[in-house]
PDB file of C-alpha atoms in Angstrom:
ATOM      1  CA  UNK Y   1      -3.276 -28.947 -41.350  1.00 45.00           C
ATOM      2  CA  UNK Y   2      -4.685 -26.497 -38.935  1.00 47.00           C
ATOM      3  CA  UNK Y   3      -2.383 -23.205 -37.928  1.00 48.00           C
ATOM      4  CA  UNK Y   4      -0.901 -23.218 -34.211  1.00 47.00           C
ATOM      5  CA  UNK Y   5      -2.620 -20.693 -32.359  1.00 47.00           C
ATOM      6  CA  UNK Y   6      -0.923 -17.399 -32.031  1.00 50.00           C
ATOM      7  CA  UNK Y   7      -0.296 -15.962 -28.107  1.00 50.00           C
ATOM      8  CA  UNK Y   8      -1.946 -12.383 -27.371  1.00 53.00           C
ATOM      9  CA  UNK Y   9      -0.252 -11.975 -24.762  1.00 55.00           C
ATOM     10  CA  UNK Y  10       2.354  -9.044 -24.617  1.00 57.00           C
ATOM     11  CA  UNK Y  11       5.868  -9.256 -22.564  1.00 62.00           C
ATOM     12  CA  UNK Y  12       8.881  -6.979 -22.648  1.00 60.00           C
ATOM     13  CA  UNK Y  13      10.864  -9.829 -24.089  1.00 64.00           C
ATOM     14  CA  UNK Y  14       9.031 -12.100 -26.633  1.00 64.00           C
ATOM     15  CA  UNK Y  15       8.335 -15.647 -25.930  1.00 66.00           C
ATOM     16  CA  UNK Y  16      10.172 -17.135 -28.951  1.00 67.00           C
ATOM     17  CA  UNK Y  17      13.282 -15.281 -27.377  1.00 62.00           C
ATOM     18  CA  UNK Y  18      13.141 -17.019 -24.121  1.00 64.00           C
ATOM     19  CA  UNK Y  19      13.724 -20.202 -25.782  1.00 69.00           C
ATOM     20  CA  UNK Y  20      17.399 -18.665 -26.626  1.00 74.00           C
ATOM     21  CA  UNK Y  21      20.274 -18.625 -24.109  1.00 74.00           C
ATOM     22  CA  UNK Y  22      20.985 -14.900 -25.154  1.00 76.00           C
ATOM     23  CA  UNK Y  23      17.041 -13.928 -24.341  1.00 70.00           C
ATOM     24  CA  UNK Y  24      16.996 -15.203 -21.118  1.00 76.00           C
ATOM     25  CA  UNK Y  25      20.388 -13.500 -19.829  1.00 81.00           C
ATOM     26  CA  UNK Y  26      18.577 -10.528 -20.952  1.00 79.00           C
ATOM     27  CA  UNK Y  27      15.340 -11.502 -18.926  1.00 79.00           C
ATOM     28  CA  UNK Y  28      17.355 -12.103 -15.722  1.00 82.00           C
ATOM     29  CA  UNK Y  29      19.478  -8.968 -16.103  1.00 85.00           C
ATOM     30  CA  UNK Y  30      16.296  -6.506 -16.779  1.00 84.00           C
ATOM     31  CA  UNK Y  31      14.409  -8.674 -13.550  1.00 84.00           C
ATOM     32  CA  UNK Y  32      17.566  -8.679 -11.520  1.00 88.00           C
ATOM     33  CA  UNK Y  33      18.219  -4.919 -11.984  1.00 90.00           C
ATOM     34  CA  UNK Y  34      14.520  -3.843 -11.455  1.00 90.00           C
ATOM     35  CA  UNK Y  35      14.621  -5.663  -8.481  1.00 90.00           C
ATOM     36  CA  UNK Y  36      18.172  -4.246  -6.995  1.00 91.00           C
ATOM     37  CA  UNK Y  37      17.211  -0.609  -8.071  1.00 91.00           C
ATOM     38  CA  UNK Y  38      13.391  -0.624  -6.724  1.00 89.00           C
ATOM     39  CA  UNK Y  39      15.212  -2.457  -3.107  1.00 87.00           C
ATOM     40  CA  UNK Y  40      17.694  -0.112  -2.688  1.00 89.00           C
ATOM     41  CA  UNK Y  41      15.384   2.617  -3.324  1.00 89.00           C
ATOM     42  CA  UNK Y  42      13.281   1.590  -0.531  1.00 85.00           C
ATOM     43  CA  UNK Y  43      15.915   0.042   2.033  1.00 87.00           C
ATOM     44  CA  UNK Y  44      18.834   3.135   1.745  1.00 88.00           C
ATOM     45  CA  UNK Y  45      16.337   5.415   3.599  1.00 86.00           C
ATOM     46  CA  UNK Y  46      15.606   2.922   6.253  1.00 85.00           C
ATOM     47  CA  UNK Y  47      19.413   2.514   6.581  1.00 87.00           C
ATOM     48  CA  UNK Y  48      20.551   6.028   6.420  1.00 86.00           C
ATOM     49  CA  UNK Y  49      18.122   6.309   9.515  1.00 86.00           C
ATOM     50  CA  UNK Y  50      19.115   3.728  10.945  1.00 86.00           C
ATOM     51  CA  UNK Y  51      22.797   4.475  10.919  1.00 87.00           C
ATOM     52  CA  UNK Y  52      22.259   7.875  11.310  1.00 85.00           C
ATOM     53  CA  UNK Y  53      20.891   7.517  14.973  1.00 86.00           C
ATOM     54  CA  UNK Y  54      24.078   5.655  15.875  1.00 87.00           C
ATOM     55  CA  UNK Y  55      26.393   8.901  14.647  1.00 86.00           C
ATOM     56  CA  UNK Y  56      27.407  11.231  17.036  1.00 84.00           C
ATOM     57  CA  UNK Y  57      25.518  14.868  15.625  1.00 78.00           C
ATOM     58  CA  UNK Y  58      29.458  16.992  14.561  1.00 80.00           C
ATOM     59  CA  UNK Y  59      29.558  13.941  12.018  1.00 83.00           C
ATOM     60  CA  UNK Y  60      26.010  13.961  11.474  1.00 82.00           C
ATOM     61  CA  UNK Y  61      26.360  17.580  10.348  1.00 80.00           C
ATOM     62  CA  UNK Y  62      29.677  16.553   8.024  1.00 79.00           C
ATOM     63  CA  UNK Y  63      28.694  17.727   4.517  1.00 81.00           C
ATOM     64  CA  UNK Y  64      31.136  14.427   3.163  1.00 83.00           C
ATOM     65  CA  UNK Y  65      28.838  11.739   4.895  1.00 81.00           C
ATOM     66  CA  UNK Y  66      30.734   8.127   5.123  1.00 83.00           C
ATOM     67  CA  UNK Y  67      28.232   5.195   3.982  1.00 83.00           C
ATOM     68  CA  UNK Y  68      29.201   4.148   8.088  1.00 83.00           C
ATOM     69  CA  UNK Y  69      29.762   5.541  11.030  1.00 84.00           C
ATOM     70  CA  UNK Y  70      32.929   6.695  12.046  1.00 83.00           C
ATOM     71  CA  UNK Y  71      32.309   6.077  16.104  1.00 81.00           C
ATOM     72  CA  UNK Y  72      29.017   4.253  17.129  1.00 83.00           C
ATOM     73  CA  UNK Y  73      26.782   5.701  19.362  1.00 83.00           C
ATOM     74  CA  UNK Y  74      23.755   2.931  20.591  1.00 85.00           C
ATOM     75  CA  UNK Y  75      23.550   5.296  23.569  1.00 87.00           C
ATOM     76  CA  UNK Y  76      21.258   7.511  21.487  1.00 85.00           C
ATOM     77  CA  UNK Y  77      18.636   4.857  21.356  1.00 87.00           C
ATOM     78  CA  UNK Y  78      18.469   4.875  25.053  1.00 87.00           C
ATOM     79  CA  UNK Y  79      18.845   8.553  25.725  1.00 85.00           C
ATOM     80  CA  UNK Y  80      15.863   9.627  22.824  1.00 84.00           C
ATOM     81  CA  UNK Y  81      13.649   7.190  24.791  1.00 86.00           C
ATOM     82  CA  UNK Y  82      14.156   8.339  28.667  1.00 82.00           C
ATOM     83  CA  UNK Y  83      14.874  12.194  28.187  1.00 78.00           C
ATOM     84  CA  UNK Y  84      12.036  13.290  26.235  1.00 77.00           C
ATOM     85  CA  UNK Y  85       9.546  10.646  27.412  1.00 82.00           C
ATOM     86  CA  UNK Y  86       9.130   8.668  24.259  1.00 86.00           C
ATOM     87  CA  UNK Y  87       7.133   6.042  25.997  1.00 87.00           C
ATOM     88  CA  UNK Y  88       4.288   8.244  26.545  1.00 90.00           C
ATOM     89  CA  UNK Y  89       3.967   9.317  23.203  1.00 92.00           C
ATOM     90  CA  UNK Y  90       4.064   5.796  22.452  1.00 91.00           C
ATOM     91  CA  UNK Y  91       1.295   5.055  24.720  1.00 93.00           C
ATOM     92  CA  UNK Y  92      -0.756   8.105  23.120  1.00 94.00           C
ATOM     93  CA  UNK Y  93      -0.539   7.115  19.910  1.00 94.00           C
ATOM     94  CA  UNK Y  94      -1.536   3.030  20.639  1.00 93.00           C
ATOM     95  CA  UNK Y  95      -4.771   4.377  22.127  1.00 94.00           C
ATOM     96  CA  UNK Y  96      -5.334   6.633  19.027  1.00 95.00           C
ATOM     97  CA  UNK Y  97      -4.677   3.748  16.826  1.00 93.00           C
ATOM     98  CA  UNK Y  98      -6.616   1.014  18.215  1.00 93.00           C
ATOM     99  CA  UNK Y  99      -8.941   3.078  19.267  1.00 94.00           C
ATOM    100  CA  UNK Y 100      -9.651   4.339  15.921  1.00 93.00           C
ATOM    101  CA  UNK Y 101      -9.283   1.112  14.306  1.00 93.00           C
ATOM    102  CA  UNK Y 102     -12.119  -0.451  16.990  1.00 95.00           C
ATOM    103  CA  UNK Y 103     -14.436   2.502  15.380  1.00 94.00           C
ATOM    104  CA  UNK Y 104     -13.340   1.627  11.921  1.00 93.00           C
ATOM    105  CA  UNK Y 105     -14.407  -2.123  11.996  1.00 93.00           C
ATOM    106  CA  UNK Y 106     -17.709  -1.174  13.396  1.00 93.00           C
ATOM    107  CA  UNK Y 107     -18.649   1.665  10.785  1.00 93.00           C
ATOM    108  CA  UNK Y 108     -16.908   0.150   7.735  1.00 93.00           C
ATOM    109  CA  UNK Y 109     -18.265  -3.650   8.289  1.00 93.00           C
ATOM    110  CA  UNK Y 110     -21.816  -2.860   8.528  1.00 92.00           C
ATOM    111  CA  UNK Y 111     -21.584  -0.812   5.916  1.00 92.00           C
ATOM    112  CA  UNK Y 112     -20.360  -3.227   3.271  1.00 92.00           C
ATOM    113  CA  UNK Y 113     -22.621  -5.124   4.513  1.00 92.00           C
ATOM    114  CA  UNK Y 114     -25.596  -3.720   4.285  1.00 91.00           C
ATOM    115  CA  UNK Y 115     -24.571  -2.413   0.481  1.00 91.00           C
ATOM    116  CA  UNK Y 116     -23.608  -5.871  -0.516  1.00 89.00           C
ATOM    117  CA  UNK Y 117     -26.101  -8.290   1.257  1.00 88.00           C
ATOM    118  CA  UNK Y 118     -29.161  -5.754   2.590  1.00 86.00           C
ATOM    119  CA  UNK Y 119     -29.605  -4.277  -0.420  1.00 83.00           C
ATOM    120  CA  UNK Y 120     -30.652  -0.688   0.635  1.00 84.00           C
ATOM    121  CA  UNK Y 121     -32.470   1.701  -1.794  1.00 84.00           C
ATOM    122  CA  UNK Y 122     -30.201   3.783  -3.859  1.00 85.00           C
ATOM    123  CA  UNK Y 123     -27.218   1.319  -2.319  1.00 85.00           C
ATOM    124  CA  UNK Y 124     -25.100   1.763  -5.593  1.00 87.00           C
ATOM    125  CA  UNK Y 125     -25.918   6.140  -5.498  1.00 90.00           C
ATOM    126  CA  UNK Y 126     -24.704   6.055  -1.779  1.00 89.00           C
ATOM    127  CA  UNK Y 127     -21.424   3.584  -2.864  1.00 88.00           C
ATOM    128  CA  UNK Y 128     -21.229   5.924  -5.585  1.00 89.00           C
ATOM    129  CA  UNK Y 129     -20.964   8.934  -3.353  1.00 90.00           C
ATOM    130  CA  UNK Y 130     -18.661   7.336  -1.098  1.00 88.00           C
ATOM    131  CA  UNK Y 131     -16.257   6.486  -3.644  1.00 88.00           C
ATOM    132  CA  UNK Y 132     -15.989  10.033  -5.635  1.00 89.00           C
ATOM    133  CA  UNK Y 133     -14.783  11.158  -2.182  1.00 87.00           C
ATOM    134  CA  UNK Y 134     -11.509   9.312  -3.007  1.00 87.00           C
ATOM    135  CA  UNK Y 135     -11.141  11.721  -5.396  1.00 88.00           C
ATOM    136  CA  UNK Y 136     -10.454  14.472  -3.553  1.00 85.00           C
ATOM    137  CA  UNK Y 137      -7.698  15.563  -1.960  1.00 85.00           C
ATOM    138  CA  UNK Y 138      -6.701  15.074   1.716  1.00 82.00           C
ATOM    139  CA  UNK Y 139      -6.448  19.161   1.857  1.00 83.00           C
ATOM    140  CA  UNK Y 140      -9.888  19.919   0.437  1.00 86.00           C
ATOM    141  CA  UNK Y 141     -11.535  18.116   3.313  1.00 87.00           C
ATOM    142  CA  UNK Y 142      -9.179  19.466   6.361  1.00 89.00           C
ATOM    143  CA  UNK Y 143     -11.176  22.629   6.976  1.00 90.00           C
ATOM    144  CA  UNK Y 144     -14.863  21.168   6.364  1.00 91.00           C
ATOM    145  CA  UNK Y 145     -13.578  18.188   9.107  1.00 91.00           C
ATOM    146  CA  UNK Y 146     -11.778  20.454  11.882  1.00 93.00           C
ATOM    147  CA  UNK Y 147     -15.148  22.659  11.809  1.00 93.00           C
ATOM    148  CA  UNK Y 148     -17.314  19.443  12.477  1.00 92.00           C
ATOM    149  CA  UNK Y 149     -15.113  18.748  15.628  1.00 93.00           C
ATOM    150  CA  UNK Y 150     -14.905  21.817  17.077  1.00 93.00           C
ATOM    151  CA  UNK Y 151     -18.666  22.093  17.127  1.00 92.00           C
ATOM    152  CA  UNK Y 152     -20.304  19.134  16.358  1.00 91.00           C
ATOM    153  CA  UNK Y 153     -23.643  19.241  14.346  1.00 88.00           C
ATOM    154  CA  UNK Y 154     -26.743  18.115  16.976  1.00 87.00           C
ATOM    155  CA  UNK Y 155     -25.123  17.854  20.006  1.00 87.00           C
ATOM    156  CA  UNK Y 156     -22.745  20.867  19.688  1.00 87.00           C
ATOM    157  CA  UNK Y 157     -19.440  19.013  21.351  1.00 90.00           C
ATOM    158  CA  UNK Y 158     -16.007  20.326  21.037  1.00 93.00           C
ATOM    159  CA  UNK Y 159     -14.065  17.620  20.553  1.00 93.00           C
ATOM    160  CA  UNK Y 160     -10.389  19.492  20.125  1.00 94.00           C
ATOM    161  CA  UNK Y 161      -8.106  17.620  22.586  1.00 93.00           C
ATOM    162  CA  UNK Y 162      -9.818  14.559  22.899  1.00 93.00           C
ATOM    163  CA  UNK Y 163      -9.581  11.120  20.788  1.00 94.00           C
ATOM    164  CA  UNK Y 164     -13.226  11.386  19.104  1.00 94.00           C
ATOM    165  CA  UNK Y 165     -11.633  13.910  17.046  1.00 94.00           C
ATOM    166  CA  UNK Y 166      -9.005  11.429  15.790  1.00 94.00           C
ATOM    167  CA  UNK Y 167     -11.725   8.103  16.166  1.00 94.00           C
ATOM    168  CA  UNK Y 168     -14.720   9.875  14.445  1.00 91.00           C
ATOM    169  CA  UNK Y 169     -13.259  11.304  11.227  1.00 90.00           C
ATOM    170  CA  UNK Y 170     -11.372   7.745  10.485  1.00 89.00           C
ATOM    171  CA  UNK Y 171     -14.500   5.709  10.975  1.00 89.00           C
ATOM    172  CA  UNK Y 172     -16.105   5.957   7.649  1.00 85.00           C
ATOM    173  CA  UNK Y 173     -13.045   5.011   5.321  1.00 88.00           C
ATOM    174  CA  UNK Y 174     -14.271   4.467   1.774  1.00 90.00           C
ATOM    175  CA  UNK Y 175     -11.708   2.022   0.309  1.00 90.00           C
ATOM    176  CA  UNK Y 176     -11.794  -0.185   3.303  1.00 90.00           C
ATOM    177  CA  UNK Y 177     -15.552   0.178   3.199  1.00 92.00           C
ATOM    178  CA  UNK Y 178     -15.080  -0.932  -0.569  1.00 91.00           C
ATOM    179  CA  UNK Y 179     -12.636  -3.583  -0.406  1.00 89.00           C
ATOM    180  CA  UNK Y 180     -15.080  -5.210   2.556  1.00 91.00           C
ATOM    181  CA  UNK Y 181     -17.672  -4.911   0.057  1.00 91.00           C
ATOM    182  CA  UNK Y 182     -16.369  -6.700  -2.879  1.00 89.00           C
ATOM    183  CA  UNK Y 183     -15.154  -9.134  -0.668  1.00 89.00           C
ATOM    184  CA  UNK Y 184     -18.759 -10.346   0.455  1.00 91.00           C
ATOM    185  CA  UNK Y 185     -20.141  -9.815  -2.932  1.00 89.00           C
ATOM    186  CA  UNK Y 186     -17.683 -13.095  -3.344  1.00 88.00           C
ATOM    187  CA  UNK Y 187     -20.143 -14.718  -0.112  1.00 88.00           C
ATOM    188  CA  UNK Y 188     -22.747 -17.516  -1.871  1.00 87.00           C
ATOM    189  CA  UNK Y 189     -25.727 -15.971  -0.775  1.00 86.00           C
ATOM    190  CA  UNK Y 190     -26.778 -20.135  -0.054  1.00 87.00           C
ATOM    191  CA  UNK Y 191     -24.289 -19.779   3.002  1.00 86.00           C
ATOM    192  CA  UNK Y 192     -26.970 -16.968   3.848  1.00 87.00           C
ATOM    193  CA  UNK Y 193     -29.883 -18.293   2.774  1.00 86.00           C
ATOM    194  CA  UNK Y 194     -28.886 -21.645   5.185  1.00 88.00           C
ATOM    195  CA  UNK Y 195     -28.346 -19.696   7.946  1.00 86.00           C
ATOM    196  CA  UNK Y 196     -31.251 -17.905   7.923  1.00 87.00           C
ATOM    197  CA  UNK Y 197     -33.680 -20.910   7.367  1.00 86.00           C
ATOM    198  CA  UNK Y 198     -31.443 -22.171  11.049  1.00 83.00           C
ATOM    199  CA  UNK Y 199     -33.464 -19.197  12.592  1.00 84.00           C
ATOM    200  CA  UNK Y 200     -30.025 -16.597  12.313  1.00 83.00           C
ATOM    201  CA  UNK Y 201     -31.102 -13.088  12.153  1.00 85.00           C
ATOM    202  CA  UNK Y 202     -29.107 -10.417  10.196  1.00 85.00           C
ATOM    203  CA  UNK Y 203     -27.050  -9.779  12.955  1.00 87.00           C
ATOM    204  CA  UNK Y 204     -26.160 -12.958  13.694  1.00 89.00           C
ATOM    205  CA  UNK Y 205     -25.441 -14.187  10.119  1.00 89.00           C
ATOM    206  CA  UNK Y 206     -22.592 -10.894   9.709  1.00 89.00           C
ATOM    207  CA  UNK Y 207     -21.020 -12.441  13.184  1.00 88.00           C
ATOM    208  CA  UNK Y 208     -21.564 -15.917  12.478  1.00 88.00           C
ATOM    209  CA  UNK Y 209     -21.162 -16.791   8.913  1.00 89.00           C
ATOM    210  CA  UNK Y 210     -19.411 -13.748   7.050  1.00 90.00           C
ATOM    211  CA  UNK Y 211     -17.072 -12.217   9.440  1.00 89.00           C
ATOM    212  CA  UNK Y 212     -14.999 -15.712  10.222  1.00 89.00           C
ATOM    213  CA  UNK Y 213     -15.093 -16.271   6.038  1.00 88.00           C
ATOM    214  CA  UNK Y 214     -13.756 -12.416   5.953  1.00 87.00           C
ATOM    215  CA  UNK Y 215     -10.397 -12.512   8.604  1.00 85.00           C
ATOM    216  CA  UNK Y 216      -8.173 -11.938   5.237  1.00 83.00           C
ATOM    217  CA  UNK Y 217      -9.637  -8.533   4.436  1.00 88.00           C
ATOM    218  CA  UNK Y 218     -10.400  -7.397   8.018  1.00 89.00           C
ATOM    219  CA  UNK Y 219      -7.047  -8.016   8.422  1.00 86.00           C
ATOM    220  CA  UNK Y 220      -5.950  -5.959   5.666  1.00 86.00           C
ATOM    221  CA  UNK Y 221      -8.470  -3.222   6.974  1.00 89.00           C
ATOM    222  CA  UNK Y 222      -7.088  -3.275  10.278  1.00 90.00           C
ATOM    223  CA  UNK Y 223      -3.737  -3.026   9.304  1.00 88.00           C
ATOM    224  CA  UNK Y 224      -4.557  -0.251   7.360  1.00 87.00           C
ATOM    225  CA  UNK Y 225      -6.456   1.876   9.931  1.00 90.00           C
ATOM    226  CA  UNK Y 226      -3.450   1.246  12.237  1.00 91.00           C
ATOM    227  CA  UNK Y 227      -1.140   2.336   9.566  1.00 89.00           C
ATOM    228  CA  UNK Y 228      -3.157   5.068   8.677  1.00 89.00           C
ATOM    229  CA  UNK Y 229      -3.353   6.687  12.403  1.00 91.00           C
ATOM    230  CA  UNK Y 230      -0.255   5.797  13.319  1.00 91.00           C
ATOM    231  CA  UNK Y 231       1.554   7.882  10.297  1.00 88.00           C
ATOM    232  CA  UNK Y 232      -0.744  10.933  10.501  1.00 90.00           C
ATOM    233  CA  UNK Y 233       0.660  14.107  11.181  1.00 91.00           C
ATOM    234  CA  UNK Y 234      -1.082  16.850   9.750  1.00 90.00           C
ATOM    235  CA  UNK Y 235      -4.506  16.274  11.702  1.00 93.00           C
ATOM    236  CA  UNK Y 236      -2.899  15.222  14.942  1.00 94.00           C
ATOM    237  CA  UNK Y 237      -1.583  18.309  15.272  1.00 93.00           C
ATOM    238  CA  UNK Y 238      -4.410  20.329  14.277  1.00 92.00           C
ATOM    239  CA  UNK Y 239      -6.853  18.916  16.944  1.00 94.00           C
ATOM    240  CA  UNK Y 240      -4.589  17.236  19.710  1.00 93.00           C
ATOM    241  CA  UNK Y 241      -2.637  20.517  20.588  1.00 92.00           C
ATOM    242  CA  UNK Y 242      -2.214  19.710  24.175  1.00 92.00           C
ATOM    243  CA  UNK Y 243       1.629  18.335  24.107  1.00 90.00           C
ATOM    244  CA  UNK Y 244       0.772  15.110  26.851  1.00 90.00           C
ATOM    245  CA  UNK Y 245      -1.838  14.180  24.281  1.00 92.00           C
ATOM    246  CA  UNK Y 246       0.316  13.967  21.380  1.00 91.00           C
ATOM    247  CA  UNK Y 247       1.251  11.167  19.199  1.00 93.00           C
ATOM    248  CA  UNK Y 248       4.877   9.916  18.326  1.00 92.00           C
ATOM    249  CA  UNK Y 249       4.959  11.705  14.725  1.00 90.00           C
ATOM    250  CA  UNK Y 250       3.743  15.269  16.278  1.00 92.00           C
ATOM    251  CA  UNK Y 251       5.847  14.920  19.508  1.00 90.00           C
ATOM    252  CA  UNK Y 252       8.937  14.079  17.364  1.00 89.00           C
ATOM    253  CA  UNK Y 253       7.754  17.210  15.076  1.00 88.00           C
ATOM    254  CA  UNK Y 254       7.564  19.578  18.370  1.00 87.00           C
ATOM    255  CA  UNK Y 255      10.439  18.310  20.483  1.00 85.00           C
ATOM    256  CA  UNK Y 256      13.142  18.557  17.003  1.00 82.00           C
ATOM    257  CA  UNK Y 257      14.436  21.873  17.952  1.00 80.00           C
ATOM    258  CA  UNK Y 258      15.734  20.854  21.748  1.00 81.00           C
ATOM    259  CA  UNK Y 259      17.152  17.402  20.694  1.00 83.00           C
ATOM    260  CA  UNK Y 260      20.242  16.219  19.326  1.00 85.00           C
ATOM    261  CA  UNK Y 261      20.272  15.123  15.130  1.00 84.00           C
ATOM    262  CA  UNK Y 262      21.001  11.615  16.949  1.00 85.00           C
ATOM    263  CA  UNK Y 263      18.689  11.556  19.101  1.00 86.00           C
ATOM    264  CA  UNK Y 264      15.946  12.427  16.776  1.00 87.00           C
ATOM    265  CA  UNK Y 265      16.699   9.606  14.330  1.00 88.00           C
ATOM    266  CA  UNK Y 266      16.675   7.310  17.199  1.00 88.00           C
ATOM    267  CA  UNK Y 267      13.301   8.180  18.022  1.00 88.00           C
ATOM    268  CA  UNK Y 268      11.957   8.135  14.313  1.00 89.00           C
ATOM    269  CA  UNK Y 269      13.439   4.538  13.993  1.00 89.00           C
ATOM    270  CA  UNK Y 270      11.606   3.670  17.125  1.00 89.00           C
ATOM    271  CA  UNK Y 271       8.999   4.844  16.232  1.00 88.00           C
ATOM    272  CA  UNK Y 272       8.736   3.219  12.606  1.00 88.00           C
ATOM    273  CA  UNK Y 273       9.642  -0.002  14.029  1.00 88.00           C
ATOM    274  CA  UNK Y 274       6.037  -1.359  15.067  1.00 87.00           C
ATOM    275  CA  UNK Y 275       4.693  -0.632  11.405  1.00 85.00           C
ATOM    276  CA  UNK Y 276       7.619  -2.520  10.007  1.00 84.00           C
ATOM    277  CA  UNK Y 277       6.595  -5.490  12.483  1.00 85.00           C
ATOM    278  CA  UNK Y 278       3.590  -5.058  11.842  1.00 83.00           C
ATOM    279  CA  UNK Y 279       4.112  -5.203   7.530  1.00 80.00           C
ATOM    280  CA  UNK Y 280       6.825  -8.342   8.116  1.00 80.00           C
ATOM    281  CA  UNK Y 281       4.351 -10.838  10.337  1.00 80.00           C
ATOM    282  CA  UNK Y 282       1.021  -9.654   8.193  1.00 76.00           C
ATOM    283  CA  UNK Y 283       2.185  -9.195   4.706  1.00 73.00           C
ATOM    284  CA  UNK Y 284       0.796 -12.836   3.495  1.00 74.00           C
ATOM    285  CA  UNK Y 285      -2.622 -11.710   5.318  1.00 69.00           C
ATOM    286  CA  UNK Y 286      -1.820  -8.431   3.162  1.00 69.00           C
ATOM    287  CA  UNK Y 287      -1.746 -10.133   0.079  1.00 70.00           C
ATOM    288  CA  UNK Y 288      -4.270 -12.804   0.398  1.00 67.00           C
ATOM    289  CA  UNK Y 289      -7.011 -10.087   1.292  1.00 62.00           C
ATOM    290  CA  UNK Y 290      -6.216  -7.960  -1.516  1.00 62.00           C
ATOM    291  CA  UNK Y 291      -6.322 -10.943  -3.819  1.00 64.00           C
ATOM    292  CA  UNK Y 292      -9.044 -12.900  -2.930  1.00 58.00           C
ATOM    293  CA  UNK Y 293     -11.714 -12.648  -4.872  1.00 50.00           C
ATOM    294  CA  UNK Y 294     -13.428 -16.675  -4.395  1.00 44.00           C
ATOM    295  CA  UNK Y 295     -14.295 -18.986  -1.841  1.00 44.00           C
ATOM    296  CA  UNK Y 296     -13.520 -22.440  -1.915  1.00 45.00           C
ATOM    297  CA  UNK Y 297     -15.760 -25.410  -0.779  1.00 42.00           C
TER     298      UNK Y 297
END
C-alpha cells in the first residue's frame, strides 16, 4: 500500500490542526488581530488628521488630546482653502503631475520595449545598469540631478523654476521601466509576428497590438508617476523656489508658520484626498498589473 504524500508546504499553524475546532479559533484570532493591528496602524493617522482639522488650535495644542473633538470646526476646511490660495497650489501641482506622468509613458514605454521586443545590443548590460540605480539612495543622486538642471549638458538651459526640471528627472523611472518590461516579455511574439506579416511597422505594432494588451500595468505606472510627483517634497523645493510655482506639499511646508494648527490639517487632508481617490477607484487595476504575468486566448 503506497504512503500518502507528505505536504511541503509551511504555515504558521499546521494543516492537521485546522481540522480541530481549537486550531482554527487560533487561525481566526492570529488573522483577525493582524488584520485589526496592521488597519489601525494605517487608518489612526488618517483620522487624527482628519479630526484634527475640525479642532479649534487652544485644543489642538492640549497636551491631554480627547480621541474627538470637543467643538467642531468644518469652517477650517473652507478658510485653509480661500485664505492662502490652496486652489492654485492645487492647480500647480496637477500640471507637475500629469505633466510628468505624459513624459514618463513616453520614455519608460519605449524603453521596455525596445529591451524586451527590439532586442538592442548589450540590452540586458543597459537593464542591468538601470536597475543597480535602485540601489542607491534618493540623497546620493540629489546633487548630481540639481547640477544637470541648472545647466543642462549640450544645450546649456537653466531649468530652475520651470516644470522640465520636475518632467525631465522623472522620465526615466527604472521600476516602471522594469515592470513594463516583464510585462511584454509575457506578449506571444506570434501576436507580433502577425502583425507584422499585415504590413505593421514597429511603431505601429507598440500602439496597435501591445499597448491595448498592456492598460493593467500602464495603469499601475501612471498611478505611480502621479503618486510619485504628487508626494515629492524635497526636489520641489529645491528647483521650484518661486512661491506661485509651488506645489501643494511645498506650499503647505512654506505657508505653516502664518496659519492656524487647524487650518494646516485642513489643507494636508485636502490635499491627500485625490491620492486616496485615486488608490480606492484603481486599486483592482493596482493589483491586476502587478500580478499579471500571462495572457489568455
Amino acid at each position: 500500500m503506497a504512503a500518502a504524500p507528505t505536504s511541503t508546504e509551511r504555515t504558521l499553524i499546521a494543516p492537521t490542526e485546522m481540522t480541530r475546532r481549537t486550531g482554527r479559533l487560533l487561525y481566526r484570532f492570529i488573522l483577525g488581530s493582524t488584520l485589526v493591528g496592521f488597519t489601525i496602524a494605517f487608518v489612526f493617522p488618517l483620522y487624527w488628521m482628519a479630526t484634527g482639522a475640525l479642532r479649534s488650535s487652544g485644543e489642538l495644542a492640549d497636551p491631554n488630546p480627547t480621541p474627538l473633538p470637543k467643538s467642531f470646526h468644518p469652517e477650517a476646511y473652507t478658510d485653509a482653502w480661500s485664505s492662502v490660495g490652496l486652489g492654485h497650489y492645487f492647480l500647480n501641482t496637477l500640471i507637475l503631475a500629469f505633466g510628468a506622468l505624459f513624459f514618463q509613458l513616453v520614455v519608460d514605454v519605449s524603453a521596455a520595449y525596445a529591451l524586451s521586443k527590439l532586442r538592442p545590443v548589450l540590452g540586458n548590460v543597459v537593464l542591468g545598469m538601470m536597475l543597480a540605480t535602485l540601489m542607491l539612495p534618493v540623497s546620493a543622486l540629489l546633487v548630481p540631478t540639481y547640477l544637470t538642471v541648472v545647466d543642462v549638458p549640450i544645450i546649456h538651459a537653466n531649468l530652475i523654476n520651470s516644470p522640465w526640471a520636475i518632467w525631465l528627472p522623472a522620465t526615466a523611472n527604472a521600476f516602471n521601466i522594469f515592470i513594463l518590461k516583464r510585462f511584454f516579455d509575457q506578449i506571444p511574439a506570434e501576436l507580433l509576428d502577425s502583425a507584422r506579416i499585415d504590413g505593421a511597422g514597429t511603431l505601429r505594432v507598440l500602439v496597435s497590438v501591445v499597448l491595448p494588451l498592456s492598460r493593467p500595468v500602464l495603469a499601475v505606472v501612471s498611478i505611480f508617476a502621479v503618486v510619485g510627483v504628487w508626494k515629492d517634497f524635497l526636489w520641489p523645493m529645491l528647483v521650484l523656489p518661486d512661491p506661485a510655482k509651488r506645489p501643494i506639499t511645498v506650499a503647505l511646508n512654506a505657508l505653516a508658520e502664518d496659519m492656524p494648527a487647524n487650518q494646516l490639517l485642513a489643507g494636508m487632508v485636502m490635499a491627500s484626498i485625490p491620492l486616496l481617490v485615486l488608490f480606492l477607484v484603481f486599486q483592482r487595476h493596482i493589483i491586476a498589473g502587478l500580478t499579471a504575468g500571462s495572457l489568455k486566448g
